[in-house]
Tab-separated table of C-alpha atoms and ligand atoms in Angstrom:
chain	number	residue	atom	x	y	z
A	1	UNK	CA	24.023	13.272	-15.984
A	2	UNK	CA	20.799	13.859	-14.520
A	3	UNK	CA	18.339	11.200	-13.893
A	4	UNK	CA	14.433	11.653	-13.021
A	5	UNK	CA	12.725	9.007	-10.641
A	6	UNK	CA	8.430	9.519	-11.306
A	7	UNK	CA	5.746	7.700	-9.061
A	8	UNK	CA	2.560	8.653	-11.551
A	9	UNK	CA	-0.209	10.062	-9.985
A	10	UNK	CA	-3.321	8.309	-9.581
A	11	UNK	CA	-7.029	8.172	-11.590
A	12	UNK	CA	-8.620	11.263	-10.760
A	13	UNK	CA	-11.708	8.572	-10.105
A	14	UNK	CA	-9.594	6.913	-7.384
A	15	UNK	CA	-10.195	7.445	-3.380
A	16	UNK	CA	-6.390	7.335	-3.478
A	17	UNK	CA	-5.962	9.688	-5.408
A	18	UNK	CA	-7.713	12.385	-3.413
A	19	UNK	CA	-6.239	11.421	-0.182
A	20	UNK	CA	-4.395	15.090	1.388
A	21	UNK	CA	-2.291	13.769	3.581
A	22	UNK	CA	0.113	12.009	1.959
A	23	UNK	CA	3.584	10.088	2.909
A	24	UNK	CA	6.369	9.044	-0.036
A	25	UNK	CA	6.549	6.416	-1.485
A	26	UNK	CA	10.172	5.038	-0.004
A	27	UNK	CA	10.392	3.131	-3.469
A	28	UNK	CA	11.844	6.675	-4.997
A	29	UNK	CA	13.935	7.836	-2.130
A	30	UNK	CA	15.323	4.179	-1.726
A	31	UNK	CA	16.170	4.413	-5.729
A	32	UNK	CA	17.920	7.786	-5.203
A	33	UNK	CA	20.072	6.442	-2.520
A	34	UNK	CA	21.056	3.633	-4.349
A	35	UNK	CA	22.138	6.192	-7.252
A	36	UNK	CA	25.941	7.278	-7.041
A	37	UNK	CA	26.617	10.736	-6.304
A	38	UNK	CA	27.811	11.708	-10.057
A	39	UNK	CA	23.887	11.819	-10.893
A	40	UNK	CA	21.904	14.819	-10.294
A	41	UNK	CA	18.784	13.332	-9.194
A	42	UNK	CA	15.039	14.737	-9.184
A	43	UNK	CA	12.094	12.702	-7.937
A	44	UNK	CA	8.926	13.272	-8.779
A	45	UNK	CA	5.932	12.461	-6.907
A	46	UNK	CA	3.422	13.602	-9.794
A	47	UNK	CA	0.750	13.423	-7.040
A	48	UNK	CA	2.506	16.647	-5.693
A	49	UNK	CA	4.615	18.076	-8.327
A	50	UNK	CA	3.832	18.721	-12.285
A	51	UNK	CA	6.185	16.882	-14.932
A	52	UNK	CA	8.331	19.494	-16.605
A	53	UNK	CA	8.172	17.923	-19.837
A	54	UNK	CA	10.443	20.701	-21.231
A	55	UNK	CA	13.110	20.126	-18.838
A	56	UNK	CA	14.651	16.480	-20.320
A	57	UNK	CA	16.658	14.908	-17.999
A	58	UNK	CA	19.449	11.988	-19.645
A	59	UNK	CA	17.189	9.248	-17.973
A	60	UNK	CA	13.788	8.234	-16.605
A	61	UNK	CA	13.014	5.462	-14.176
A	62	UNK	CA	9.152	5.248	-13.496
A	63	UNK	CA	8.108	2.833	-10.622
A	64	UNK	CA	4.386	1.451	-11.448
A	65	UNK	CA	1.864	-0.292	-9.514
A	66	UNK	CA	-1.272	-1.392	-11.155
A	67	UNK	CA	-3.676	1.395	-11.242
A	68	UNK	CA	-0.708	3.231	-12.078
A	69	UNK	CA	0.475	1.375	-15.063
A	70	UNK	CA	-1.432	3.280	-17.871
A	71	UNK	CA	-0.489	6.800	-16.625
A	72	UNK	CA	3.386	5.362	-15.857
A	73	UNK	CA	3.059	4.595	-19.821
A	74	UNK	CA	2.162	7.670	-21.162
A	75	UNK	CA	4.684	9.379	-19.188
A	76	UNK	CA	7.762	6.885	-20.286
A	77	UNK	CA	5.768	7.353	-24.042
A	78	UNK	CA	6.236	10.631	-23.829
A	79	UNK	CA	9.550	10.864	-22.661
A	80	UNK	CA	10.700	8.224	-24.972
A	81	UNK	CA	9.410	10.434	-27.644
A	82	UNK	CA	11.999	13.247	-27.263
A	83	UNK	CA	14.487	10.795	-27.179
A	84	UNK	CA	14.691	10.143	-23.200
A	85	UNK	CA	15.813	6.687	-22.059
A	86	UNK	CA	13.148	5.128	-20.042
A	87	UNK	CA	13.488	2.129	-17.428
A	88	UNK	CA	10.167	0.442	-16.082
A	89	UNK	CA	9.970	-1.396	-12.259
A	90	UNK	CA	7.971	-1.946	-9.247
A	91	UNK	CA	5.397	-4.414	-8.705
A	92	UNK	CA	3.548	-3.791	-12.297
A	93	UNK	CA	6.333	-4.187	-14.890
A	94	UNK	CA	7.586	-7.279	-12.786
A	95	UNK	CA	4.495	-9.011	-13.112
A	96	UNK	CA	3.633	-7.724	-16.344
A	97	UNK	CA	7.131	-7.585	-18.119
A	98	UNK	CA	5.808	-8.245	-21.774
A	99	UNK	CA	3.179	-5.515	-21.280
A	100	UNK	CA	5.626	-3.249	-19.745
A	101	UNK	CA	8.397	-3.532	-22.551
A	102	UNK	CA	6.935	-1.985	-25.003
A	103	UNK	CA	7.180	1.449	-23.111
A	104	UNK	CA	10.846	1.248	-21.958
A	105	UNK	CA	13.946	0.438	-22.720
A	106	UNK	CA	14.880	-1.369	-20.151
A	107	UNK	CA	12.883	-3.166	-16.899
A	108	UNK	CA	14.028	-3.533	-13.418
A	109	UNK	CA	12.292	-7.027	-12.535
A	110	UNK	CA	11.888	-7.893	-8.619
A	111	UNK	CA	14.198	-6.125	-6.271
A	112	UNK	CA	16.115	-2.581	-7.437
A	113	UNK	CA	19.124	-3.178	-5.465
A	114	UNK	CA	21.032	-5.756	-6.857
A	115	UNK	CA	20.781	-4.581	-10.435
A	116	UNK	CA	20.012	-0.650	-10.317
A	117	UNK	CA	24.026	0.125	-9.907
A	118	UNK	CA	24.602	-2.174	-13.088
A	119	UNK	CA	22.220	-0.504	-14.748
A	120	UNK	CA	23.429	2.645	-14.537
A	121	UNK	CA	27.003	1.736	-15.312
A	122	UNK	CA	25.408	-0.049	-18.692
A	123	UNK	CA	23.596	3.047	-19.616
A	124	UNK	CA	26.668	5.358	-18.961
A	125	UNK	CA	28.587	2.318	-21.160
A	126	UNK	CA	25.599	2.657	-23.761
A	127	UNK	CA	25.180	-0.813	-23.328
A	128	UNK	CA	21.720	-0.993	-21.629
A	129	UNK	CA	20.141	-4.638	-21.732
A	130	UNK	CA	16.437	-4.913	-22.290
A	131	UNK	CA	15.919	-6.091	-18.490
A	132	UNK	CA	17.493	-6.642	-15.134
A	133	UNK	CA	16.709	-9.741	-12.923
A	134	UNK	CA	18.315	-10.312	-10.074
A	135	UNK	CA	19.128	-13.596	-9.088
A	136	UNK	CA	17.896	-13.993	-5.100
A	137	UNK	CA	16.311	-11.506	-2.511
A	138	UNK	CA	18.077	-8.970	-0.865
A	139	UNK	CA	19.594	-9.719	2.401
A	140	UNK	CA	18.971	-5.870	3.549
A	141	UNK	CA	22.072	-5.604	5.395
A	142	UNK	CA	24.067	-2.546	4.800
A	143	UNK	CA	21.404	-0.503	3.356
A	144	UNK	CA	21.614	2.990	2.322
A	145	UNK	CA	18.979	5.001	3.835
A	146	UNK	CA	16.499	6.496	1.718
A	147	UNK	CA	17.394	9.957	0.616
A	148	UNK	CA	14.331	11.871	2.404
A	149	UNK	CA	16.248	14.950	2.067
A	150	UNK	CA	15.433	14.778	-1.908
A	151	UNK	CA	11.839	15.365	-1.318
A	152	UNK	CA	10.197	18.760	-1.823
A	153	UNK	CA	9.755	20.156	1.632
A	154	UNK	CA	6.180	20.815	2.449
A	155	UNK	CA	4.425	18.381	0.401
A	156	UNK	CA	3.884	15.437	2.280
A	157	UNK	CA	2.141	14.885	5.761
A	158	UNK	CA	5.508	13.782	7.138
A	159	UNK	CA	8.303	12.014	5.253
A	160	UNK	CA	9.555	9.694	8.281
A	161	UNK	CA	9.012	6.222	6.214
A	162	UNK	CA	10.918	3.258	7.692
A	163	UNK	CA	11.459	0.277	6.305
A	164	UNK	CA	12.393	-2.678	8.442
A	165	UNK	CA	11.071	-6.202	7.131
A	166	UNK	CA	10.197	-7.377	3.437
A	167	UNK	CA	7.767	-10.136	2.953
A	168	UNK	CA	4.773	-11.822	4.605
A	169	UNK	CA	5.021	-15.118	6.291
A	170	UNK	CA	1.570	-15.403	5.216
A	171	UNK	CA	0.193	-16.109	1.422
A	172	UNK	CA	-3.121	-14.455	0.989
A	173	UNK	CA	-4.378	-15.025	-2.847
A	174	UNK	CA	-5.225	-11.554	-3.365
A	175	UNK	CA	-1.933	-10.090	-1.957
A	176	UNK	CA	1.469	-9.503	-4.239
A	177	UNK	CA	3.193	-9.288	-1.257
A	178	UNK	CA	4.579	-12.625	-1.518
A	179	UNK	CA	4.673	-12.823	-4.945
A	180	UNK	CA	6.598	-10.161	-5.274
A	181	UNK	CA	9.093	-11.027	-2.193
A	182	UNK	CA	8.767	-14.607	-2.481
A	183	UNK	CA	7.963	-16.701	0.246
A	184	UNK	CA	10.549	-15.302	2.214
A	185	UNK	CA	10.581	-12.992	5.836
A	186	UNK	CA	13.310	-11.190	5.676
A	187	UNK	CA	14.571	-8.401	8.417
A	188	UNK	CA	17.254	-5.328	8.970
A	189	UNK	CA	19.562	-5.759	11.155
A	190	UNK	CA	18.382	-3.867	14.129
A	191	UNK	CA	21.441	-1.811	14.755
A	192	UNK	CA	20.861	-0.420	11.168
A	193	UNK	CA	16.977	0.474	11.677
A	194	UNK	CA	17.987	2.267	14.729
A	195	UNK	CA	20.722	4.430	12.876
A	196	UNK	CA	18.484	5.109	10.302
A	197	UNK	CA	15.956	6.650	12.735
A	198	UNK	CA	18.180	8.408	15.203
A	199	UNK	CA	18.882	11.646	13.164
A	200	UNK	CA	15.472	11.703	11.570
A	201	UNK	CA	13.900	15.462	12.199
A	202	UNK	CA	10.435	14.685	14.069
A	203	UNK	CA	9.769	11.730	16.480
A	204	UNK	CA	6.289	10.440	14.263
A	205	UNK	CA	7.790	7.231	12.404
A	206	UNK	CA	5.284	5.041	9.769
A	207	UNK	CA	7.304	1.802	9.408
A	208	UNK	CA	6.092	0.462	6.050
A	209	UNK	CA	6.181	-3.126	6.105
A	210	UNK	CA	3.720	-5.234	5.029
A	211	UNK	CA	3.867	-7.022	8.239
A	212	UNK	CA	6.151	-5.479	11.417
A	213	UNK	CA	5.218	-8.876	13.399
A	214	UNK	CA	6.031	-11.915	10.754
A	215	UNK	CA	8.528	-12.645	12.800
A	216	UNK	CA	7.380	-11.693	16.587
A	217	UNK	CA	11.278	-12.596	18.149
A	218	UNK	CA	12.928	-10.073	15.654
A	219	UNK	CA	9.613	-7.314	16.236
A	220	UNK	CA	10.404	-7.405	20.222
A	221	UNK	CA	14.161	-6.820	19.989
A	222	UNK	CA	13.345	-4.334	17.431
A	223	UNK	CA	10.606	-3.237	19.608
A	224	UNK	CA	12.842	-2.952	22.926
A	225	UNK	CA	15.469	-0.985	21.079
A	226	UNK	CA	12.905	1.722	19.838
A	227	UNK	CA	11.487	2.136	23.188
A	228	UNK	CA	14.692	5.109	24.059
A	229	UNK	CA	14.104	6.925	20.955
A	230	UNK	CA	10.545	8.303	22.462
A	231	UNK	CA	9.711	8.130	18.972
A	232	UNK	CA	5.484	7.609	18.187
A	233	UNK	CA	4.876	4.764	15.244
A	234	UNK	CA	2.662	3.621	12.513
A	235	UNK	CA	2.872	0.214	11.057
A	236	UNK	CA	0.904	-2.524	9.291
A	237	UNK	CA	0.532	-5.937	11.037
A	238	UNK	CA	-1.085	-9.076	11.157
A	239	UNK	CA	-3.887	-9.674	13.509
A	240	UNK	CA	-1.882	-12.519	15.291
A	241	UNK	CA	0.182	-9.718	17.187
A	242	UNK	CA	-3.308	-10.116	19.584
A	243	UNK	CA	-2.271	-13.670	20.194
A	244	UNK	CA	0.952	-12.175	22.044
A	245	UNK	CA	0.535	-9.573	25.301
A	246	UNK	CA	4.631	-9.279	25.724
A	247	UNK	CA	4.596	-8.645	21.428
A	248	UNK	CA	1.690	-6.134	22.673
A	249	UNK	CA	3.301	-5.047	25.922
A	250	UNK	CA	6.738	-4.121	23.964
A	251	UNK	CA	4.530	-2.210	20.537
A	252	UNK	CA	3.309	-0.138	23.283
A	253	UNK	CA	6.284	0.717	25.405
A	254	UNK	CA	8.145	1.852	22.432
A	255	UNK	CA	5.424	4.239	21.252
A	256	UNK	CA	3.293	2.097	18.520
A	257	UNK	CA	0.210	4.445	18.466
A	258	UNK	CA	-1.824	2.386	15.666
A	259	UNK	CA	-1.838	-0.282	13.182
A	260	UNK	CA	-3.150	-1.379	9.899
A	261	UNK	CA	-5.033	-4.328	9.923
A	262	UNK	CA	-6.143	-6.732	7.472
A	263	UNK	CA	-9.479	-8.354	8.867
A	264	UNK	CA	-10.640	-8.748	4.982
A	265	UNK	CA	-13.891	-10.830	5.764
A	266	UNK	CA	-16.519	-11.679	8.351
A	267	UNK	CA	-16.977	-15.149	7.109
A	268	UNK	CA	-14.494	-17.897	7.737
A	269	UNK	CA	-15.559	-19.522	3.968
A	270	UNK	CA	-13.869	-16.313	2.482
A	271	UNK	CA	-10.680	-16.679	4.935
A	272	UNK	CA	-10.050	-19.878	4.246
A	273	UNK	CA	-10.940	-19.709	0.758
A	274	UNK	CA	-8.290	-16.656	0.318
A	275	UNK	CA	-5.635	-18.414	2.395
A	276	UNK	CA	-6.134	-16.340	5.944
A	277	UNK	CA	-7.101	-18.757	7.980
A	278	UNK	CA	-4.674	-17.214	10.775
A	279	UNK	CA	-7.678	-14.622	10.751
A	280	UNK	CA	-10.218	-16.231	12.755
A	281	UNK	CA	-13.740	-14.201	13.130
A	282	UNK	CA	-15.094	-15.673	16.564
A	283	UNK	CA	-11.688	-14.484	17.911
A	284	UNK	CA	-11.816	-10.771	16.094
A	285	UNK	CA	-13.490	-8.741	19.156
A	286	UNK	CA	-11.213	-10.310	21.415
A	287	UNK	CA	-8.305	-9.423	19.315
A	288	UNK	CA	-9.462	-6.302	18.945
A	289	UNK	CA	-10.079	-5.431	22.744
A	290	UNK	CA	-6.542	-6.744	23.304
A	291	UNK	CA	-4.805	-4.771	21.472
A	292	UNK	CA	-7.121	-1.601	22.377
A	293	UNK	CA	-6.513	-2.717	25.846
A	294	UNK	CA	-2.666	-1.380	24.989
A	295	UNK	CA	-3.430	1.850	23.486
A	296	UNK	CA	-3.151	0.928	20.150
A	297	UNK	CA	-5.843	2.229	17.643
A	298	UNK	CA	-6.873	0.039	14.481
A	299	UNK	CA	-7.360	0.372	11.196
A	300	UNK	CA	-9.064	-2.606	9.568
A	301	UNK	CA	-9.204	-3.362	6.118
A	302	UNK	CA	-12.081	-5.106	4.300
A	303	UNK	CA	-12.576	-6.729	1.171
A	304	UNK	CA	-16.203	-7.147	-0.713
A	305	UNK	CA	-16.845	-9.794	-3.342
A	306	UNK	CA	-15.211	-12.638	-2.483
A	307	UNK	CA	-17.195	-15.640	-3.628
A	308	UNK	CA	-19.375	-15.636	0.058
A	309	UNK	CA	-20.043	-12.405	0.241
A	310	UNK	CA	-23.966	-11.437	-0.739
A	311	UNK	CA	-25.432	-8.169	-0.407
A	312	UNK	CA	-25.401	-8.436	3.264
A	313	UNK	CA	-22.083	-7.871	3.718
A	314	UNK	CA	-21.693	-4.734	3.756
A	315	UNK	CA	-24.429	-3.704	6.609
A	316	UNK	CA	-22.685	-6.666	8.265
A	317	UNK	CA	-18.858	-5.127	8.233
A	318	UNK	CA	-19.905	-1.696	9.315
A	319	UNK	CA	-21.726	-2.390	11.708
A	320	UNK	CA	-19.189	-4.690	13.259
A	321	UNK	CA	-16.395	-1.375	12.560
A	322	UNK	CA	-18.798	0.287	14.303
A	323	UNK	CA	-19.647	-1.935	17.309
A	324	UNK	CA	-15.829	-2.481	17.737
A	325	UNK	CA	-14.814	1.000	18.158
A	326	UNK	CA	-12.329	0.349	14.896
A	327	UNK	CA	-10.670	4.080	14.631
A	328	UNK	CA	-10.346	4.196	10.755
A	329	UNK	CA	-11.644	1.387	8.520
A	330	UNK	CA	-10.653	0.703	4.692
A	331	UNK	CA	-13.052	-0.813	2.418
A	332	UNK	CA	-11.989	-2.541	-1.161
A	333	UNK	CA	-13.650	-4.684	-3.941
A	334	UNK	CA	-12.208	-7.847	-4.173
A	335	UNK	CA	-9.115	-6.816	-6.683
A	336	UNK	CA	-7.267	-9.650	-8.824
A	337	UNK	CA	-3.316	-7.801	-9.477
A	338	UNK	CA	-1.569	-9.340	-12.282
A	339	UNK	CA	0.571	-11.929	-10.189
A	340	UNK	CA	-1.606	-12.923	-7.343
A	341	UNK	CA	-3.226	-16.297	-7.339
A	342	UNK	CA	-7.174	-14.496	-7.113
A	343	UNK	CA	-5.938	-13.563	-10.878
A	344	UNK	CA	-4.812	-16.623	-12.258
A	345	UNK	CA	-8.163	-18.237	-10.802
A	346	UNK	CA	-10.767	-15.511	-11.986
A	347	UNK	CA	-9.134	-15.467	-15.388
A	348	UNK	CA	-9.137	-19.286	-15.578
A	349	UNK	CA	-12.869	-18.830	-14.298
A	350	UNK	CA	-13.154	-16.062	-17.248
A	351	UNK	CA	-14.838	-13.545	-14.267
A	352	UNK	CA	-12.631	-10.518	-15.433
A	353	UNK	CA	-14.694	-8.453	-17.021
A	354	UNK	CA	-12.259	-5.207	-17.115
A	355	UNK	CA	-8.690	-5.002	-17.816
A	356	UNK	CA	-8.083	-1.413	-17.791
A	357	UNK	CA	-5.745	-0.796	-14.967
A	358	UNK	CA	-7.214	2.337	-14.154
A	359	UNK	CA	-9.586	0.266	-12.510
A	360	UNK	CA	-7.655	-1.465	-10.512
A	361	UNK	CA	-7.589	0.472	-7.555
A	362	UNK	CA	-9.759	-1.618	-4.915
A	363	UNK	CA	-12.499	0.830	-5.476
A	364	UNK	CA	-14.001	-0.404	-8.601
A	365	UNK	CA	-15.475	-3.859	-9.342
A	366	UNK	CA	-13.229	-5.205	-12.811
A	367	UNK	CA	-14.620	-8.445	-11.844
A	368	UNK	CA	-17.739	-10.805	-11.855
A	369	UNK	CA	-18.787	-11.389	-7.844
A	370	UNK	CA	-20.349	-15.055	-7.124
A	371	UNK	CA	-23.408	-13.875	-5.172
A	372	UNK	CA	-24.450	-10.197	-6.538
A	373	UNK	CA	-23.977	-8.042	-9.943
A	374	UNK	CA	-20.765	-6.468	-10.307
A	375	UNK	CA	-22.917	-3.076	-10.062
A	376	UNK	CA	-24.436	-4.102	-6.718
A	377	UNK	CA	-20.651	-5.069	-5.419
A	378	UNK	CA	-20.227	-1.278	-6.590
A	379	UNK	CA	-22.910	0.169	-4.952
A	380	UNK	CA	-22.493	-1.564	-1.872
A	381	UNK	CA	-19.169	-0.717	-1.386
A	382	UNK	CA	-19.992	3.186	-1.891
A	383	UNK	CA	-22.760	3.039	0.336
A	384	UNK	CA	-20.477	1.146	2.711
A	385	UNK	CA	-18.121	3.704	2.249
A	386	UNK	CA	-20.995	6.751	2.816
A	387	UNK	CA	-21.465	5.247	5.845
A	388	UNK	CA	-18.426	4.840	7.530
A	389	UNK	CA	-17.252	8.630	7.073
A	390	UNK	CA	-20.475	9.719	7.867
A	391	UNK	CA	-20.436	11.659	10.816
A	392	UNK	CA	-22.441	9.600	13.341
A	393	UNK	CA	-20.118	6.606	12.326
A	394	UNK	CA	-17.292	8.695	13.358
A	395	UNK	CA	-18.497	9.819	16.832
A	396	UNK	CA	-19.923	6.170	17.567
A	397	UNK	CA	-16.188	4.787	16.775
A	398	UNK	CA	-14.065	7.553	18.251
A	399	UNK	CA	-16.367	7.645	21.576
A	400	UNK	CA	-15.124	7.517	24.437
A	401	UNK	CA	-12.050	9.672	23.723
A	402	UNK	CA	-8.710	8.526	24.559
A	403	UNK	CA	-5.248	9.775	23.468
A	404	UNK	CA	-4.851	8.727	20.118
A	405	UNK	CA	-8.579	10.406	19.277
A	406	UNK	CA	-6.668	13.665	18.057
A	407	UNK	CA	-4.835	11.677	15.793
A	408	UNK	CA	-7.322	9.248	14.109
A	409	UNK	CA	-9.659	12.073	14.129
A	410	UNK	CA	-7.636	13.727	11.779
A	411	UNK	CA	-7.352	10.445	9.783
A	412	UNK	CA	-11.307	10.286	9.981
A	413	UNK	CA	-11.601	13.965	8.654
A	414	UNK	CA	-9.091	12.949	5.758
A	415	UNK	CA	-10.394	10.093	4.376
A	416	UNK	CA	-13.724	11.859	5.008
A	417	UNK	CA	-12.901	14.707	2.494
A	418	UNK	CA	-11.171	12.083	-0.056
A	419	UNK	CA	-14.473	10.082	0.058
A	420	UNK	CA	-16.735	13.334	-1.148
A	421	UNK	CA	-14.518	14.064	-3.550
A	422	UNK	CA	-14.700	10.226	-4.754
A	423	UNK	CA	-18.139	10.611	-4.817
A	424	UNK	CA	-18.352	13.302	-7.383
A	425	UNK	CA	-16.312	10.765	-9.531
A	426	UNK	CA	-19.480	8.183	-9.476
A	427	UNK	CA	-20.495	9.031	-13.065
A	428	UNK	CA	-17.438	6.949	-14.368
A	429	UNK	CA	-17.979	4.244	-12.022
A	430	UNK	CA	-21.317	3.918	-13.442
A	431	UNK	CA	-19.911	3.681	-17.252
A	432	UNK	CA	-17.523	0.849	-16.304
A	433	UNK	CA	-19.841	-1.376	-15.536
A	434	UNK	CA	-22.486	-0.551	-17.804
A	435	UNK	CA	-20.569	0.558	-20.757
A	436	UNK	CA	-22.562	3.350	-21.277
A	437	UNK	CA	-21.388	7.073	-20.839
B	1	SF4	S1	-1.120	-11.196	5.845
B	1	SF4	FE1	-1.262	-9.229	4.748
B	1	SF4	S2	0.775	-8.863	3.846
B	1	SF4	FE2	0.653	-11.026	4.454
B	1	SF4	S3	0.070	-12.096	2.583
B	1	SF4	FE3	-1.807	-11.687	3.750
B	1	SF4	S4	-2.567	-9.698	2.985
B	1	SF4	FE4	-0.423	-9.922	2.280
């Protein structure tokens, strides 16, 4: 039996979708491991790799996220036209099940673990429901490891994706993080993370949580029992690691070269307003200098448009990436994903003014901003954008050199050459909001 997991690529008009150095998306690998060995399993990264549409495999599993959705569809429609059985999960179908039904036959609500092995016996059974719940969250003990080995070789910028947490303490009302995980922090046993990393090929490791300090006791004895491996890491975290120099001290000593941050606003109205008031903006160039202070490089992320925000904002932000030495800096329009409470209150509000997922890749304005035009939230952000992978911006936030320059450089020059080719996409940003072509 041969089964095909697809991640569908994304919009063409989409800064993500030009990005060149890519990791994979542990969703697929995860899925494979969870497969039994009687399958003969292909995943397909169709940001890498074509679709053989000739080649039909017995059954499809697509994993969608938003700006995903519509491409995810026409793959599953096509499929489903040559009789392939398609099953629809991640973040989009579970938030979207009615939506997402009428491409499969079957969904994968929530969490793949508890119901993908039932699955697979139903289909073998021919007695496939319509969807699979499961009934809690998984404790993530005795996990397989992702099957990395799957993976065409030479197609990502390194395939060393860790998982070790699920879930946010926090509840931000843009983020599906807890929506999607509940309101629930849960964490590997450390013994198992470590197993999972010792024969890994290459010491660079990007731990994918959504947030490797939720719960700082577990992060330091994780922390401590990294520090051997001499292994360099990635991860995303919340800014109150800065509240916490042994939490600091520890990232450090066990090789934590840079993390993603969300800072998402200068103005406490917004934080507070979008439920981060743990982010607190007199305290953001200390917290930044701390963690600096340990080696640690920073990318922040920013959001435009929330209901503060006027046309200043955007000087405002880079110039404060700029005047804090921030290595690498995303930049998104306010974005309201089926499932998060910014959705349910701009719909109630009747501010969204697109619904055509395409657009919903933080780069495009679907929405009507309090204090500006949804065109000047799109304009801003693109000349926010121009700015901060211009080359002056680079030098002034890479200057003075230090250790991890070489790699955020390379970061810089990436999203750099994923932003001009975003550029040449402006035409159709331009249409969305004025309807005309
Ligand atoms: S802190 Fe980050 S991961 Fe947690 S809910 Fe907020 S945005 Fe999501």
């Amino acid at each position: 039996m041969k089964l095909n997991i697809i991640s569908p690529k994304w919009p063409e008009h989409s800064l993500w979708g030009q990005i060149v150095f890519r990791f994979p998306y542990l969703s697929l690998t995860s899925l494979a491991a969870l497969t039994d060995d009687k399958w003969e399993v292909a995943v397909i990264d169709e940001n890498c790799q074509k679709i053989d549409f000739s080649n039909l495999p017995d059954l499809v599993a697509i994993s969608l996220m938003t700006p995903l959705a519509n491409r995810g569809y026409k793959i599953a429609d096509q499929y489903r036209s040559k009789g392939v059985t398609v099953i629809l999960g991640g973040i989009h179908p579970t938030m979207m099940p009615g939506e997402a039904a009428a491409h499969a036959d079957s969904l994968v609500i929530g969490e793949a673990e508890a119901t993908w092995p039932q699955l697979l016996n139903d289909f073998k059974h021919n007695q496939l429901k319509t969807i699979y719940r499961p009934t809690g969250f998984h404790p993530l003990v005795n996990m397989k490891p992702p099957k990395r080995d799957i993976l065409p070789p030479k197609t990502y910028f390194f395939t060393n994706t860790v998982q070790t947490t699920r879930g946010c303490p926090f509840n931000c009302d843009f983020c599906s993080v807890t929506s999607f995980y509940g309101r629930t922090y849960r964490t590997r046993p450390v013994a198992e993370v470590i197993r999972e990393i010792e024969p890994m090929a290459g010491r660079h490791i990007f731990f994918v949580d959504d947030n490797i300090v939720g719960k700082p006791s577990y992060a330091k004895e994780l922390f401590k029992a990294i520090e051997p491996l001499k292994i360099r890491w990635l991860s995303q975290a919340s800014l109150s690691i800065a509240q916490d120099r042994q939490l600091l001290r520890l990232a450090q000593k066990s090789g934590c070269k840079g993390l993603f941050i969300g800072f998402e606003s200068l103005s406490q109205e917004n934080l507070k307003a979008m439920g981060k008031s743990v982010n607190q903006v007199k305290k953001f160039r200390e917290a930044i200098k701390q963690i600096h202070d340990y080696g640690i490089g920073i990318q922040g992320s920013f959001i435009f448009g929330n209901d503060h925000d006027d046309q200043t904002v955007f000087e405002d932000v880079v110039r404060f990436v700029e005047k804090s030495h921030l290595e690498t800096a995303i930049f998104s329009v306010l974005t309201p994903f089926p499932g998060t409470r910014i959705y349910d209150r701009l719909k109630r509000e009747n501010r969204i003014i697109n619904t055509n997922w395409d657009l919903y890749d933080m780069n495009h304005v679907v929405f009507k901003p309090a204090r500006m035009t949804p065109e000047q939230l799109q304009k801003g952000l693109y000349k926010a954008y121009e700015k901060l992978y211009g080359i002056p911006s680079i030098i002034k936030r890479l200057f003075p050199l230090n250790k991890n320059s070489l790699f955020f450089g390379i970061q810089n020059y990436g999203f750099r050459m994923a932003w001009l080719k975003t550029i040449k996409q402006s035409a159709i940003t331009k249409q969305h909001i004025t309807g005309k072509k």
